[in-house]
Tab-separated table of C-alpha atoms in Angstrom:
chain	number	residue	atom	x	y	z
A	227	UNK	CA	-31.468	-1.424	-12.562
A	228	UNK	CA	-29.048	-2.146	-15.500
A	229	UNK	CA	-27.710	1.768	-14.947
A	230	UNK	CA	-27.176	1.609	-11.724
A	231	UNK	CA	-25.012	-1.694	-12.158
A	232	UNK	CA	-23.638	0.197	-15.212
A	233	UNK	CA	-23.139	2.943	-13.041
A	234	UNK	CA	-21.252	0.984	-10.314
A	235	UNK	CA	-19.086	-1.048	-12.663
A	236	UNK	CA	-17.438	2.196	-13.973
A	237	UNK	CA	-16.979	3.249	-10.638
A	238	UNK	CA	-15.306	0.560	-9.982
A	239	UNK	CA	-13.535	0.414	-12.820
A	240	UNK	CA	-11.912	3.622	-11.606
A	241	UNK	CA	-11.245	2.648	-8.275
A	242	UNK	CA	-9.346	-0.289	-9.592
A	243	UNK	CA	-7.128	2.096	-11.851
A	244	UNK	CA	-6.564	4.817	-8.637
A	245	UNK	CA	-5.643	1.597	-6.822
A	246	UNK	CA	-2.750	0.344	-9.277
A	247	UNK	CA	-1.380	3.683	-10.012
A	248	UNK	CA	-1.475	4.387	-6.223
A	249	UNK	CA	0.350	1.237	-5.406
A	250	UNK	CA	2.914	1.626	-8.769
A	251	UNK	CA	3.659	5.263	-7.076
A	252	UNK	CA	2.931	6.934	-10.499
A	253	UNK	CA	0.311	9.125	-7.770
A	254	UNK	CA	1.293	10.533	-4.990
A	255	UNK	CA	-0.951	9.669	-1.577
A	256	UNK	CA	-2.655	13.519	-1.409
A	257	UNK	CA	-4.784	12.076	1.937
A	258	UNK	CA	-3.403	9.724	4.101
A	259	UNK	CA	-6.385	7.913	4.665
A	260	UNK	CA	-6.336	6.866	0.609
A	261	UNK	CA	-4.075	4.374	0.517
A	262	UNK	CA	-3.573	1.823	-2.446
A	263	UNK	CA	-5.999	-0.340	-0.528
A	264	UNK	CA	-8.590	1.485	0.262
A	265	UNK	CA	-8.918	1.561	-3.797
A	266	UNK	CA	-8.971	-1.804	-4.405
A	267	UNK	CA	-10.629	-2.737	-1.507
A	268	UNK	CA	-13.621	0.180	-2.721
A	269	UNK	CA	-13.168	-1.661	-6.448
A	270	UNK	CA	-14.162	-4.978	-5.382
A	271	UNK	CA	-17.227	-3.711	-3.092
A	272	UNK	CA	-18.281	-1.208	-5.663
A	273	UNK	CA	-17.808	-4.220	-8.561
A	274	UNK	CA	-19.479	-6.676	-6.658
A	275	UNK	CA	-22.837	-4.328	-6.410
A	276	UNK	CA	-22.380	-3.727	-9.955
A	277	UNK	CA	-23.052	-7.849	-10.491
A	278	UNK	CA	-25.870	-7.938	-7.558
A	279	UNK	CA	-27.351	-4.952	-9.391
A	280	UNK	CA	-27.119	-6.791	-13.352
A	281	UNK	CA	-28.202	-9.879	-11.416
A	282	UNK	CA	-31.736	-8.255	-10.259
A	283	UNK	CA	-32.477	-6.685	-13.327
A	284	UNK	CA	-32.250	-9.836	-15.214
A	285	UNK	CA	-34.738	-11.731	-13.476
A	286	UNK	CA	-37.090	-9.004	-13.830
A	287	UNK	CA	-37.889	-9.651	-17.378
């Protein structure tokens, strides 16, 4: 479980940095659809999964 939340946390991680350079204009929008916050909005899910995913493999042990 600790991967996967490892996993997840980079993700998001990444997400978060798309989203500020997005927003900042340093990249250009190739897709319409991927806007500045659809990345941050992604981050936070895919950050928050990355805590539920630490959180279960803590009380495993």
């Amino acid at each position: 479980m600790q991967t996967a939340g490892l996993i997840f946390g980079i993700l998001g991680g990444i997400c978060a940095i798309l989203g500020g350079l997005t927003a900042g204009g340093v990249i250009p929008i190739l897709v319409g659809a991927f806007t500045w916050m659809f990345w941050l909005i992604m981050a936070g899910v895919l950050l928050l999964v990355s805590i539920a995913f630490n959180t279960m493999s803590k009380g495993e042990y």
